[in-house]
Coordinates of C-alpha atoms in Angstrom, one line a residue:
X264 CA -38.6 -160.2 284.8
X265 CA -38.0 -163.0 287.3
X266 CA -37.3 -166.3 285.7
X267 CA -36.7 -169.8 287.0
X268 CA -38.2 -173.1 287.7
X269 CA -41.5 -173.6 289.5
X270 CA -43.9 -176.2 290.9
X271 CA -47.6 -176.5 291.4
X272 CA -50.4 -178.7 292.8
X273 CA -51.6 -181.1 290.1
X274 CA -55.4 -181.1 289.4
X275 CA -56.9 -184.1 287.7
X276 CA -60.5 -184.7 286.5
X277 CA -62.0 -187.8 288.0
X278 CA -62.3 -190.3 285.1
X279 CA -65.8 -190.8 284.0
X280 CA -67.2 -187.8 285.8
X281 CA -66.4 -184.5 284.1
X282 CA -68.1 -182.5 286.8
X283 CA -66.0 -183.7 289.7
X284 CA -62.4 -182.7 290.3
X285 CA -59.8 -184.1 292.8
X286 CA -56.7 -182.5 294.1
X287 CA -53.5 -184.6 293.8
X288 CA -51.1 -183.6 296.5
X289 CA -47.9 -182.2 295.1
X290 CA -44.7 -184.0 295.7
X291 CA -41.3 -182.3 296.2
X292 CA -40.6 -182.3 292.4
X293 CA -43.9 -180.9 291.4
X294 CA -45.1 -177.3 290.7
X295 CA -46.7 -174.6 292.7
X296 CA -48.5 -171.5 291.6
X297 CA -45.9 -169.3 293.1
X298 CA -42.2 -170.2 293.0
X299 CA -39.6 -169.2 295.5
X300 CA -38.5 -166.3 293.4
X301 CA -41.9 -164.6 293.9
X302 CA -43.4 -165.3 290.5
X303 CA -47.1 -165.5 290.5
X304 CA -49.5 -166.9 287.9
X305 CA -52.9 -165.8 286.6
X306 CA -55.9 -168.0 287.7
X307 CA -55.3 -171.3 285.9
X308 CA -55.6 -175.0 286.2
X309 CA -52.0 -175.1 287.5
X310 CA -52.8 -173.2 290.7
X311 CA -56.3 -174.6 291.2
X312 CA -58.2 -171.4 290.5
X313 CA -61.9 -171.5 291.0
X314 CA -63.8 -172.0 287.8
X315 CA -65.4 -169.1 286.0
X316 CA -69.0 -169.4 284.8
X317 CA -67.8 -170.1 281.3
X318 CA -65.3 -172.7 282.4
X319 CA -68.0 -174.5 284.4
X320 CA -70.2 -174.4 281.3
X321 CA -67.6 -176.3 279.3
X322 CA -67.0 -178.8 282.2
X323 CA -70.7 -179.5 282.6
X324 CA -71.4 -179.8 278.8
X325 CA -70.7 -183.5 278.5
X326 CA -67.8 -182.8 276.1
X327 CA -69.6 -180.0 274.3
X328 CA -73.0 -181.5 273.9
X329 CA -75.4 -179.7 276.2
X330 CA -77.4 -177.5 276.1
X331 CA -76.6 -177.4 272.4
X332 CA -78.1 -180.8 271.6
X333 CA -81.4 -180.0 273.4
X334 CA -81.7 -176.6 271.7
X335 CA -81.2 -178.1 268.2
X336 CA -84.5 -179.8 268.7
X337 CA -86.6 -176.7 269.6
X338 CA -88.4 -174.4 267.2
X339 CA -86.8 -171.2 268.2
X340 CA -84.9 -169.2 265.5
X341 CA -81.8 -168.9 267.6
X342 CA -79.8 -170.5 270.4
X343 CA -79.4 -169.2 274.0
X344 CA -76.0 -168.0 275.2
X345 CA -74.8 -171.3 276.7
X346 CA -75.5 -173.2 273.5
X347 CA -73.9 -170.4 271.4
X348 CA -70.7 -170.8 273.3
X349 CA -70.6 -174.6 272.7
X350 CA -71.6 -174.1 269.1
X351 CA -68.3 -172.4 268.4
X352 CA -66.4 -175.6 269.1
X353 CA -68.6 -177.2 266.4
X354 CA -67.5 -174.6 263.9
X355 CA -70.3 -172.0 264.0
X356 CA -71.0 -168.5 265.3
X357 CA -74.5 -167.2 265.8
X358 CA -75.0 -163.8 264.1
X359 CA -77.7 -161.4 263.2
X360 CA -77.8 -159.2 260.1
X361 CA -77.5 -155.7 261.4
X362 CA -78.7 -154.2 258.1
X363 CA -82.1 -155.9 258.8
X364 CA -82.5 -154.7 262.4
X365 CA -85.9 -153.0 263.0
X366 CA -87.0 -151.6 266.3
X367 CA -89.5 -153.8 268.1
X368 CA -88.8 -156.9 265.9
X369 CA -86.8 -160.0 266.4
X370 CA -83.3 -160.0 265.0
X371 CA -82.5 -161.6 261.7
X372 CA -80.7 -164.6 263.3
X373 CA -78.4 -166.7 261.2
X374 CA -75.3 -168.9 261.5
X375 CA -71.8 -168.5 260.2
X376 CA -70.1 -171.8 259.6
X377 CA -66.4 -172.4 259.2
X378 CA -64.6 -175.5 258.0
X379 CA -61.5 -177.4 259.2
X380 CA -59.2 -177.8 256.2
X381 CA -55.5 -178.2 257.1
X382 CA -53.2 -176.3 254.6
X383 CA -56.4 -175.1 252.8
X384 CA -57.0 -178.3 250.8
X385 CA -60.6 -178.7 249.5
X386 CA -61.3 -181.8 247.3
X387 CA -63.5 -181.4 244.3
X388 CA -66.5 -183.3 245.8
X389 CA -66.4 -181.1 249.0
X390 CA -66.1 -177.9 247.0
X391 CA -69.2 -178.8 244.9
X392 CA -71.1 -179.7 248.1
X393 CA -70.2 -176.3 249.7
X394 CA -71.1 -174.4 246.6
X395 CA -74.5 -176.1 246.5
X396 CA -75.1 -175.5 250.2
X397 CA -74.2 -171.9 250.0
X398 CA -76.9 -171.4 247.3
X399 CA -79.6 -173.5 248.8
X400 CA -79.2 -172.8 252.5
X401 CA -76.8 -169.9 252.8
X402 CA -76.6 -166.4 251.5
X403 CA -75.3 -167.5 248.1
X404 CA -71.6 -166.7 248.8
X405 CA -68.5 -168.6 250.0
X406 CA -65.7 -166.8 251.7
X407 CA -62.0 -167.8 252.0
X408 CA -60.8 -167.0 255.5
X409 CA -57.3 -165.8 256.5
X410 CA -56.8 -169.2 258.0
X411 CA -57.3 -171.1 254.7
X412 CA -60.8 -172.3 255.3
X413 CA -64.1 -171.7 253.7
X414 CA -66.7 -169.8 255.6
X415 CA -70.4 -169.8 254.9
X416 CA -72.9 -167.2 256.0
X417 CA -76.7 -166.9 256.2
X418 CA -77.5 -170.4 257.5
X419 CA -80.8 -170.6 259.5
X420 CA -80.8 -172.6 262.7
X421 CA -83.2 -175.2 261.4
X422 CA -80.9 -175.9 258.5
X423 CA -77.7 -176.2 260.4
X424 CA -77.9 -179.9 260.9
X425 CA -78.4 -180.5 257.2
X426 CA -75.5 -178.2 256.3
X427 CA -73.0 -179.7 258.7
X428 CA -74.1 -183.2 258.0
X429 CA -73.7 -182.7 254.3
X430 CA -70.2 -181.4 254.9
X431 CA -69.2 -184.3 257.1
X432 CA -70.6 -186.8 254.6
X433 CA -68.7 -185.0 251.9
X434 CA -65.5 -185.8 253.8
X435 CA -65.2 -182.3 255.3
X436 CA -65.4 -181.1 258.9
X437 CA -66.2 -178.1 261.0
X438 CA -65.1 -179.5 264.3
X439 CA -62.7 -177.2 266.2
X440 CA -62.8 -174.5 263.5
X441 CA -63.8 -172.1 266.3
X442 CA -63.8 -172.2 270.1
X443 CA -61.3 -172.7 272.9
X444 CA -59.3 -175.3 271.0
X445 CA -56.7 -175.7 268.3
X446 CA -58.0 -174.1 265.1
X447 CA -57.3 -174.8 261.5
X448 CA -53.7 -175.6 260.9
X449 CA -52.1 -173.4 258.2
X450 CA -49.4 -174.3 255.6
X451 CA -48.3 -173.0 252.2
X452 CA -51.2 -173.8 249.9
X453 CA -49.1 -174.3 246.8
X454 CA -49.2 -178.0 245.8
X455 CA -45.5 -177.9 244.9
X456 CA -44.0 -181.4 244.9
X457 CA -40.4 -180.1 245.5
X458 CA -38.3 -179.2 248.5
X459 CA -39.9 -179.1 251.9
X460 CA -43.4 -178.2 250.6
X461 CA -44.9 -181.8 250.7
X462 CA -43.4 -182.3 254.2
X463 CA -44.9 -179.1 255.4
X464 CA -48.4 -179.9 254.1
X465 CA -48.2 -183.4 255.7
X466 CA -47.0 -182.0 259.0
X467 CA -50.0 -179.6 259.0
X468 CA -52.3 -182.5 258.5
X469 CA -50.6 -184.5 261.3
X470 CA -50.7 -181.6 263.7
X471 CA -54.4 -181.1 263.0
X472 CA -55.1 -184.8 263.7
X473 CA -52.8 -184.9 266.8
X474 CA -54.6 -181.9 268.4
X475 CA -58.1 -183.0 267.4
X476 CA -60.3 -183.7 270.5
X477 CA -61.4 -187.3 271.2
X478 CA -64.5 -187.2 273.3
X479 CA -65.7 -183.9 271.6
X480 CA -65.4 -185.6 268.2
X481 CA -67.9 -188.2 269.4
X482 CA -70.3 -185.5 270.5
X483 CA -69.8 -183.8 267.2
X484 CA -70.7 -186.9 265.2
X485 CA -73.7 -187.6 267.5
X486 CA -75.1 -184.1 266.9
X487 CA -74.6 -183.8 263.2
X488 CA -74.5 -187.3 261.6
X489 CA -76.4 -189.4 264.1
X490 CA -73.2 -190.8 265.7
X491 CA -71.9 -192.4 262.5
X492 CA -68.3 -193.3 263.6
X493 CA -67.1 -194.0 260.1
X494 CA -66.6 -190.3 259.8
X495 CA -64.0 -190.1 262.6
X496 CA -60.6 -188.7 261.6
X497 CA -58.3 -191.4 260.4
X498 CA -54.8 -190.4 261.7
X499 CA -51.6 -191.8 260.4
X500 CA -49.7 -194.5 262.3
X501 CA -47.2 -191.9 263.6
X502 CA -50.1 -189.6 264.8
X503 CA -51.7 -192.6 266.6
X504 CA -48.5 -193.3 268.6
X505 CA -48.2 -189.6 269.6
X506 CA -51.9 -189.5 270.6
X507 CA -51.3 -192.5 272.9
X508 CA -48.7 -190.5 274.7
X509 CA -51.4 -187.9 275.6
X510 CA -52.2 -190.2 278.5
X511 CA -48.6 -189.8 279.9
X512 CA -46.8 -187.3 282.2
X513 CA -47.6 -183.6 282.1
X514 CA -49.3 -183.8 278.8
X515 CA -52.2 -185.9 280.4
X516 CA -55.1 -183.7 281.4
X517 CA -56.3 -186.2 283.9
X518 CA -59.4 -187.1 281.9
X519 CA -59.2 -190.5 280.2
X520 CA -61.9 -189.6 277.7
X521 CA -60.4 -186.3 276.6
X522 CA -56.7 -186.9 277.5
X523 CA -55.1 -183.8 275.9
X524 CA -57.8 -181.1 276.6
X525 CA -59.7 -182.3 279.6
X526 CA -63.3 -181.3 280.2
X527 CA -62.6 -177.5 280.1
X528 CA -60.5 -177.6 276.9
X529 CA -58.2 -174.6 276.5
X530 CA -58.5 -171.1 278.1
X531 CA -58.9 -169.6 274.6
X532 CA -58.3 -170.3 270.9
X533 CA -55.0 -171.8 269.8
X534 CA -53.4 -171.4 266.4
X535 CA -50.6 -173.3 264.6
X536 CA -48.9 -172.9 261.2
X537 CA -46.2 -174.7 259.3
X538 CA -44.1 -173.3 256.4
X539 CA -40.8 -173.9 254.6
X540 CA -37.7 -171.8 254.9
X541 CA -38.2 -168.4 253.2
X542 CA -42.0 -168.7 252.6
X543 CA -44.0 -166.5 254.9
X544 CA -47.4 -166.9 253.2
X545 CA -48.7 -168.1 256.6
X546 CA -47.9 -165.0 258.7
X547 CA -45.7 -167.3 260.8
X548 CA -45.0 -165.0 263.7
X549 CA -48.7 -164.3 264.5
X550 CA -49.2 -167.9 265.5
X551 CA -49.3 -169.6 269.0
X552 CA -46.9 -172.1 267.4
X553 CA -45.1 -171.5 264.1
X554 CA -43.0 -174.2 262.6
X555 CA -40.4 -173.9 259.8
X556 CA -39.9 -177.3 258.2
X557 CA -36.5 -178.4 257.0
X558 CA -36.3 -181.3 254.6
X559 CA -33.4 -183.3 253.1
X560 CA -32.7 -183.6 249.4
X561 CA -35.4 -186.4 249.0
X562 CA -38.0 -184.2 250.7
X563 CA -38.1 -186.1 254.0
X564 CA -38.7 -183.9 257.0
X565 CA -35.6 -183.5 259.1
X566 CA -36.8 -181.1 261.8
X567 CA -38.3 -177.7 262.5
X568 CA -37.4 -174.3 263.8
X569 CA -40.1 -173.5 266.4
X570 CA -41.6 -170.1 267.3
X571 CA -44.1 -169.6 270.1
X572 CA -46.3 -166.9 271.5
X573 CA -47.7 -164.9 268.6
X574 CA -51.2 -163.4 268.5
X575 CA -53.1 -160.4 267.1
X576 CA -56.1 -159.9 269.3
X577 CA -56.4 -156.8 271.5
X578 CA -59.1 -154.5 272.9
X579 CA -59.4 -150.8 272.5
X580 CA -58.5 -148.8 275.6
X581 CA -57.1 -151.9 277.3
X582 CA -53.4 -151.4 277.3
X583 CA -52.8 -154.7 278.9
X584 CA -54.0 -156.3 275.7
X585 CA -51.7 -156.1 272.7
X586 CA -50.5 -157.8 269.4
X587 CA -47.3 -159.8 269.8
X588 CA -45.0 -161.6 267.5
X589 CA -43.7 -165.1 268.4
X590 CA -40.4 -165.8 270.1
X591 CA -37.9 -168.4 268.8
X592 CA -38.0 -171.5 271.0
X593 CA -35.4 -173.7 269.2
X594 CA -35.0 -176.5 266.7
X595 CA -36.5 -180.0 267.2
X596 CA -35.8 -183.1 265.2
X597 CA -38.6 -184.5 263.0
X598 CA -39.4 -187.5 265.2
X599 CA -40.2 -185.3 268.2
X600 CA -42.1 -182.4 266.5
X601 CA -45.6 -183.7 267.2
X602 CA -44.8 -184.5 270.8
X603 CA -43.5 -180.9 271.2
X604 CA -46.6 -179.4 269.7
X605 CA -49.0 -181.3 272.0
X606 CA -46.6 -180.5 274.9
X607 CA -46.8 -176.8 274.2
X608 CA -50.6 -176.9 274.0
X609 CA -50.7 -178.8 277.3
X610 CA -48.5 -176.2 279.0
X611 CA -50.9 -173.5 277.8
X612 CA -53.9 -175.6 279.0
X613 CA -52.5 -175.7 282.5
X614 CA -51.0 -172.2 282.8
X615 CA -53.2 -170.1 280.6
X616 CA -55.4 -167.5 282.4
X617 CA -58.8 -169.2 283.0
X618 CA -60.5 -166.1 284.5
X619 CA -59.8 -163.2 282.2
X620 CA -60.4 -164.1 278.6
X621 CA -58.7 -161.0 277.4
X622 CA -55.5 -162.3 279.1
X623 CA -55.9 -166.0 278.2
X624 CA -53.9 -166.5 275.0
X625 CA -50.5 -168.1 275.2
X626 CA -48.8 -164.8 274.2
X627 CA -49.7 -163.3 277.5
X628 CA -48.3 -166.3 279.4
X629 CA -45.0 -166.0 277.6
X630 CA -45.0 -162.2 278.0
X631 CA -45.6 -162.4 281.7
X632 CA -43.3 -165.3 282.6
X633 CA -40.6 -165.0 279.9
X634 CA -39.5 -167.4 277.2
X635 CA -36.7 -168.8 279.5
X636 CA -39.3 -169.9 282.1
X637 CA -41.6 -171.2 279.3
X638 CA -38.8 -173.3 277.8
X639 CA -37.7 -174.6 281.2
X640 CA -41.2 -175.6 282.3
X641 CA -41.8 -177.2 279.0
X642 CA -38.6 -179.4 279.3
X643 CA -39.0 -180.2 283.0
X644 CA -42.7 -181.4 282.8
X645 CA -44.1 -181.8 279.3
X646 CA -41.3 -182.6 276.8
X647 CA -38.3 -184.8 277.4
X648 CA -36.5 -184.5 274.1
X649 CA -33.7 -182.1 273.0
X650 CA -34.6 -178.5 272.0
X651 CA -31.5 -177.4 270.0
X652 CA -30.4 -174.0 268.7
X653 CA -32.4 -172.4 265.8
X654 CA -31.2 -173.2 262.3
X655 CA -30.4 -170.4 259.9
X656 CA -33.3 -169.5 257.6
X657 CA -33.2 -167.4 254.4
X658 CA -34.9 -164.1 254.2
X659 CA -38.7 -164.4 254.3
X660 CA -41.0 -163.5 251.5
X661 CA -44.8 -163.1 251.4
X662 CA -45.6 -165.6 248.7
X663 CA -49.0 -165.7 247.0
X664 CA -48.8 -168.2 244.1
X665 CA -51.0 -166.2 241.8
X666 CA -51.0 -167.0 238.1
X667 CA -49.8 -170.3 236.4
X668 CA -47.3 -172.6 238.0
X669 CA -46.0 -176.1 237.2
X670 CA -47.2 -178.5 239.9
X671 CA -45.4 -181.6 238.7
X672 CA -44.7 -183.4 235.4
X673 CA -47.8 -183.0 233.3
X674 CA -49.7 -181.0 235.9
X675 CA -50.3 -177.3 236.6
X676 CA -52.1 -175.1 239.1
X677 CA -53.3 -171.5 238.8
X678 CA -53.7 -169.0 241.6
X679 CA -56.8 -166.8 241.3
X680 CA -56.9 -163.5 243.2
X681 CA -60.1 -163.0 245.4
X682 CA -60.3 -159.6 247.1
X683 CA -61.3 -160.4 250.7
X684 CA -61.8 -164.0 249.7
X685 CA -65.5 -163.5 248.7
X686 CA -66.8 -165.9 246.0
X687 CA -70.2 -164.9 244.5
X688 CA -72.0 -164.3 241.3
X689 CA -70.6 -165.2 237.9
X690 CA -67.1 -166.0 239.3
X691 CA -68.6 -168.4 241.8
X692 CA -70.7 -170.1 239.1
X693 CA -67.7 -170.2 236.7
X694 CA -65.4 -171.8 239.2
X695 CA -68.0 -174.4 240.1
X696 CA -68.2 -175.4 236.4
X697 CA -64.4 -175.7 236.1
X698 CA -64.2 -177.8 239.3
X699 CA -67.1 -180.0 238.2
X700 CA -65.9 -180.5 234.6
X701 CA -62.2 -181.3 235.4
X702 CA -62.6 -182.5 239.0
X703 CA -60.1 -180.0 240.2
X704 CA -58.8 -179.8 243.7
X705 CA -58.9 -176.3 245.2
X706 CA -56.5 -174.9 247.8
X707 CA -57.1 -171.8 249.8
X708 CA -54.4 -169.3 250.8
X709 CA -53.9 -167.2 253.9
X710 CA -54.1 -164.2 251.6
X711 CA -57.7 -165.3 250.8
X712 CA -57.0 -166.4 247.3
X713 CA -57.9 -169.7 245.6
X714 CA -55.7 -172.2 243.7
X715 CA -57.1 -174.5 241.1
X716 CA -54.9 -177.6 241.2
X717 CA -54.2 -180.8 239.3
X718 CA -54.8 -179.3 235.9
X719 CA -53.4 -181.5 233.1
X720 CA -51.3 -180.0 230.4
X721 CA -54.0 -180.9 227.8
X722 CA -56.6 -179.1 230.0
X723 CA -54.6 -176.0 230.5
X724 CA -55.8 -174.1 227.4
X725 CA -59.5 -174.8 228.2
X726 CA -59.1 -173.7 231.8
X727 CA -57.3 -170.5 230.7
X728 CA -60.1 -169.7 228.3
X729 CA -62.8 -170.3 230.8
X730 CA -61.0 -168.0 233.3
X731 CA -60.7 -165.3 230.7
X732 CA -64.4 -165.6 230.0
X733 CA -65.0 -165.0 233.8
X734 CA -62.9 -161.8 233.6
X735 CA -59.8 -163.5 235.1
X736 CA -57.5 -162.8 232.2
X737 CA -54.3 -161.9 234.2
X738 CA -54.4 -163.9 237.4
X739 CA -50.7 -163.2 238.0
X740 CA -51.2 -159.4 237.8
X741 CA -54.0 -158.1 240.0
X742 CA -53.9 -154.4 241.0
X743 CA -50.8 -153.9 243.1
X744 CA -52.6 -152.6 246.3
X745 CA -55.2 -155.3 246.0
X746 CA -52.7 -158.1 245.6
X747 CA -51.9 -158.6 249.3
X748 CA -54.7 -156.4 250.9
X749 CA -57.1 -158.3 253.2
X750 CA -60.0 -157.3 255.4
X751 CA -62.3 -159.0 257.9
X752 CA -66.0 -159.4 257.1
X753 CA -67.1 -156.8 259.8
X754 CA -70.5 -155.4 259.2
X755 CA -73.3 -156.4 258.8
X756 CA -72.8 -159.9 260.3
X757 CA -69.9 -159.8 262.8
X758 CA -71.2 -159.0 266.2
X759 CA -67.9 -157.5 267.3
X760 CA -67.6 -155.0 264.4
X761 CA -67.9 -151.3 265.2
X762 CA -67.5 -150.2 261.6
X763 CA -67.0 -151.4 258.0
X764 CA -64.1 -153.4 256.6
X765 CA -64.7 -155.8 253.7
X766 CA -67.5 -153.8 252.1
X767 CA -65.4 -150.7 251.8
X768 CA -61.9 -152.1 251.2
X769 CA -62.3 -151.8 247.4
X770 CA -63.1 -148.1 247.7
X771 CA -60.2 -147.5 250.2
X772 CA -57.8 -149.2 247.8
X773 CA -59.1 -147.2 244.8
X774 CA -58.5 -144.0 246.8
X775 CA -55.0 -145.0 247.9
X776 CA -54.2 -146.1 244.3
X777 CA -55.3 -142.7 243.0
X778 CA -53.2 -140.9 245.6
X779 CA -50.1 -143.0 244.7
X780 CA -50.6 -142.3 241.0
X781 CA -51.0 -138.6 241.7
X782 CA -47.8 -138.6 243.7
X783 CA -46.1 -140.7 240.9
X784 CA -45.2 -143.4 243.4
X785 CA -45.0 -146.8 241.6
X786 CA -44.4 -149.0 244.6
X787 CA -47.1 -150.7 246.5
X788 CA -47.8 -151.2 250.2
X789 CA -49.3 -153.9 252.3
X790 CA -52.8 -152.7 253.5
X791 CA -55.0 -154.6 256.0
X792 CA -58.3 -153.4 257.4
X793 CA -60.6 -154.6 260.3
X794 CA -63.9 -153.4 261.7
X795 CA -62.7 -153.9 265.3
X796 CA -59.4 -154.5 267.2
X797 CA -59.6 -158.3 267.4
X798 CA -57.2 -158.5 264.5
X799 CA -58.8 -161.3 262.3
X800 CA -57.2 -159.8 259.2
X801 CA -53.9 -159.5 261.1
X802 CA -53.7 -155.7 260.6
X803 CA -50.9 -155.2 263.1
X804 CA -48.4 -156.8 260.7
X805 CA -49.3 -154.4 257.8
X806 CA -47.4 -151.5 256.4
X807 CA -50.7 -149.6 256.7
X808 CA -53.2 -151.1 259.2
X809 CA -56.7 -149.6 259.5
X810 CA -58.4 -150.8 262.7
X811 CA -62.0 -149.9 263.3
X812 CA -62.5 -147.6 266.4
X813 CA -66.0 -146.1 265.8
X814 CA -68.4 -145.5 262.9
X815 CA -66.2 -144.6 259.9
X816 CA -63.2 -144.0 262.2
X817 CA -60.0 -146.1 262.4
X818 CA -56.9 -146.4 264.3
X819 CA -53.8 -146.0 262.0
X820 CA -51.0 -148.5 262.5
X821 CA -47.8 -148.0 260.5
X822 CA -44.5 -149.7 259.9
X823 CA -45.0 -153.4 259.5
X824 CA -42.7 -155.2 257.1
X825 CA -43.9 -156.3 253.6
X826 CA -42.6 -159.8 254.4
X827 CA -44.6 -159.9 257.7
X828 CA -41.7 -160.0 260.1
X829 CA -42.2 -156.8 262.1
X830 CA -45.2 -155.5 264.1
X831 CA -46.7 -152.2 263.0
X832 CA -47.1 -149.4 265.6
X833 CA -50.2 -147.4 266.5
X834 CA -50.0 -143.7 265.5
X835 CA -53.5 -142.3 265.4
X836 CA -56.4 -143.4 267.6
X837 CA -59.4 -142.1 265.7
X838 CA -58.9 -141.1 262.1
X839 CA -62.1 -140.3 260.1
X840 CA -61.9 -142.3 257.0
X841 CA -62.6 -139.2 254.9
X842 CA -59.2 -137.9 256.0
X843 CA -57.3 -140.9 254.9
X844 CA -55.5 -139.2 252.0
X845 CA -54.7 -135.9 253.8
X846 CA -53.4 -137.9 256.8
X847 CA -51.0 -140.0 254.7
X848 CA -49.9 -137.3 252.3
X849 CA -46.8 -136.0 254.2
X850 CA -45.6 -139.5 254.8
X851 CA -46.1 -140.6 251.2
X852 CA -44.3 -137.4 250.0
X853 CA -41.4 -138.2 252.3
X854 CA -41.3 -141.8 251.1
X855 CA -41.1 -140.6 247.5
X856 CA -38.4 -138.0 248.4
X857 CA -36.3 -140.7 250.1
X858 CA -36.0 -142.4 246.7
X859 CA -38.3 -145.3 247.1
X860 CA -35.5 -147.8 247.7
X861 CA -37.2 -149.0 250.9
X862 CA -40.7 -150.3 251.3
X863 CA -43.2 -148.0 252.9
X864 CA -43.1 -150.0 256.1
X865 CA -39.3 -150.0 256.2
X866 CA -39.3 -146.2 255.5
X867 CA -41.6 -145.6 258.4
X868 CA -39.6 -147.8 260.8
X869 CA -36.3 -146.2 259.7
X870 CA -37.8 -142.7 260.1
X871 CA -38.5 -143.2 263.8
X872 CA -41.6 -142.6 265.9
X873 CA -41.1 -138.9 266.7
X874 CA -40.6 -137.9 263.0
X875 CA -43.5 -140.0 261.8
X876 CA -45.7 -138.3 264.5
X877 CA -44.5 -134.9 263.4
X878 CA -45.3 -135.6 259.8
X879 CA -48.8 -136.9 260.7
X880 CA -49.3 -133.8 262.9
X881 CA -48.5 -131.6 259.9
X882 CA -51.4 -133.0 258.1
X883 CA -53.9 -132.3 260.9

């Protein structure tokens, strides 16, 4: 791979006219789309590529307003494609219930809505509003996502304004929960007030505010709360200063109204996560930017190890698409972390592929050009502060915070397991009563579990009794396989799903549990399941990943690490689900015979690809 410096023609959007663009002639110190070493770049802003139809849609939308604003006023049951694409930036996907499809009849159109909640924090008042909205205007359920946000299903188009408006007025937001923009920022959900945890949570909030759009926020408020500006985000003083620097140097998009993103925003979605040393609850290496926050003895942030270029999405039969873990970039002092984050986003804005959406994530840019080029370009054009060598970190652990934990003096929190994050029925009603009675804050985890926080010592007995009455009598000890298993929603609502995931995961886990018991294996394994290859449940990091590849057929991925630090590998392309046990039997027997000292994923990785394939073939 050729690596080195480069230069390109700068393109700037004419201020005040998002449809017009002007070329700024490159000087001798500026970049070109092909450097002297022969490196070439995919179609992008940096080389002045002609806009695709979708990129032009974003540029012509008036900062994500039209045609969405117009179509909100009509009587149709659904949006047209252009409005659907803009709707994503406002936090919603249009779906239809495939269980209700009937030949010759209109589809059962409905909207999925996702929230922006950095580090998974949901205040009591917002939780109660969401619970009510789900019952009145949704399908009666709430779902915790793998990015620590609540997701609602079953919202009709004519109710969407009421639902989003109620969320905003309840001090929540759905802005940038989806779309070609920075998504919800993750951080350890546990409300520990010790070590680097408070600093990590604060940094997640600050990143979310730093990377929040400016002009699009105005459009968002216009559409959903009649332009009421009191609901704008209220960034900290430090964030305000960083955002002012979005008008400077390479970070500036050229558009004064949307200085970081410009009128076409990003080539594709962008994901950030923050954690503390040793806590890998956030699946750090799957992020576009992963930050490990180091704090001093008083809890003040000192700086961060930075990882870049992770991502899970891929497409079946498209070998040029792949899951990838992030590369280490370096250590950055605390005072420069926010500048670095927006600089990395700006680099991806300029160089990310704007033509082929399957090739547009930052992981492909780094894969194609190399981490050395990425770091050099970042330092030469976007970020002027030191990037130092990585600091040593302790061994990572997949933390989940289930059960009871001391939060601070006189306060407790309890982690409640939710398989696939789905809240419904008696459990949903019981949790609402607890939140309402004690005004408890909730926090959502990347493992799709829920924490009830700020429980006073005097309230602990009553909360414990209420949970036991709901059937949650041992929140710290769910079934071993279910503890860390996650699945995407898949059918019937996700338009990308080719088969089931969430609805059949309980059955799959029961079958695997029975098999492990029969073989007298007492250790667990990390199982993740998706209905398509896009990787929303991050199956490519699992010890056993089942990735939908046809009706009741799944690719089998094996060998990820239980602490989420190693990619799994694909071994079978189309396994009928009915053959799950017989397929895994030889491997499980070998694992048992090896003495069980290693995890299943480590055993598979140590065994080697040829031997694993041989064992799988023996089961055919």
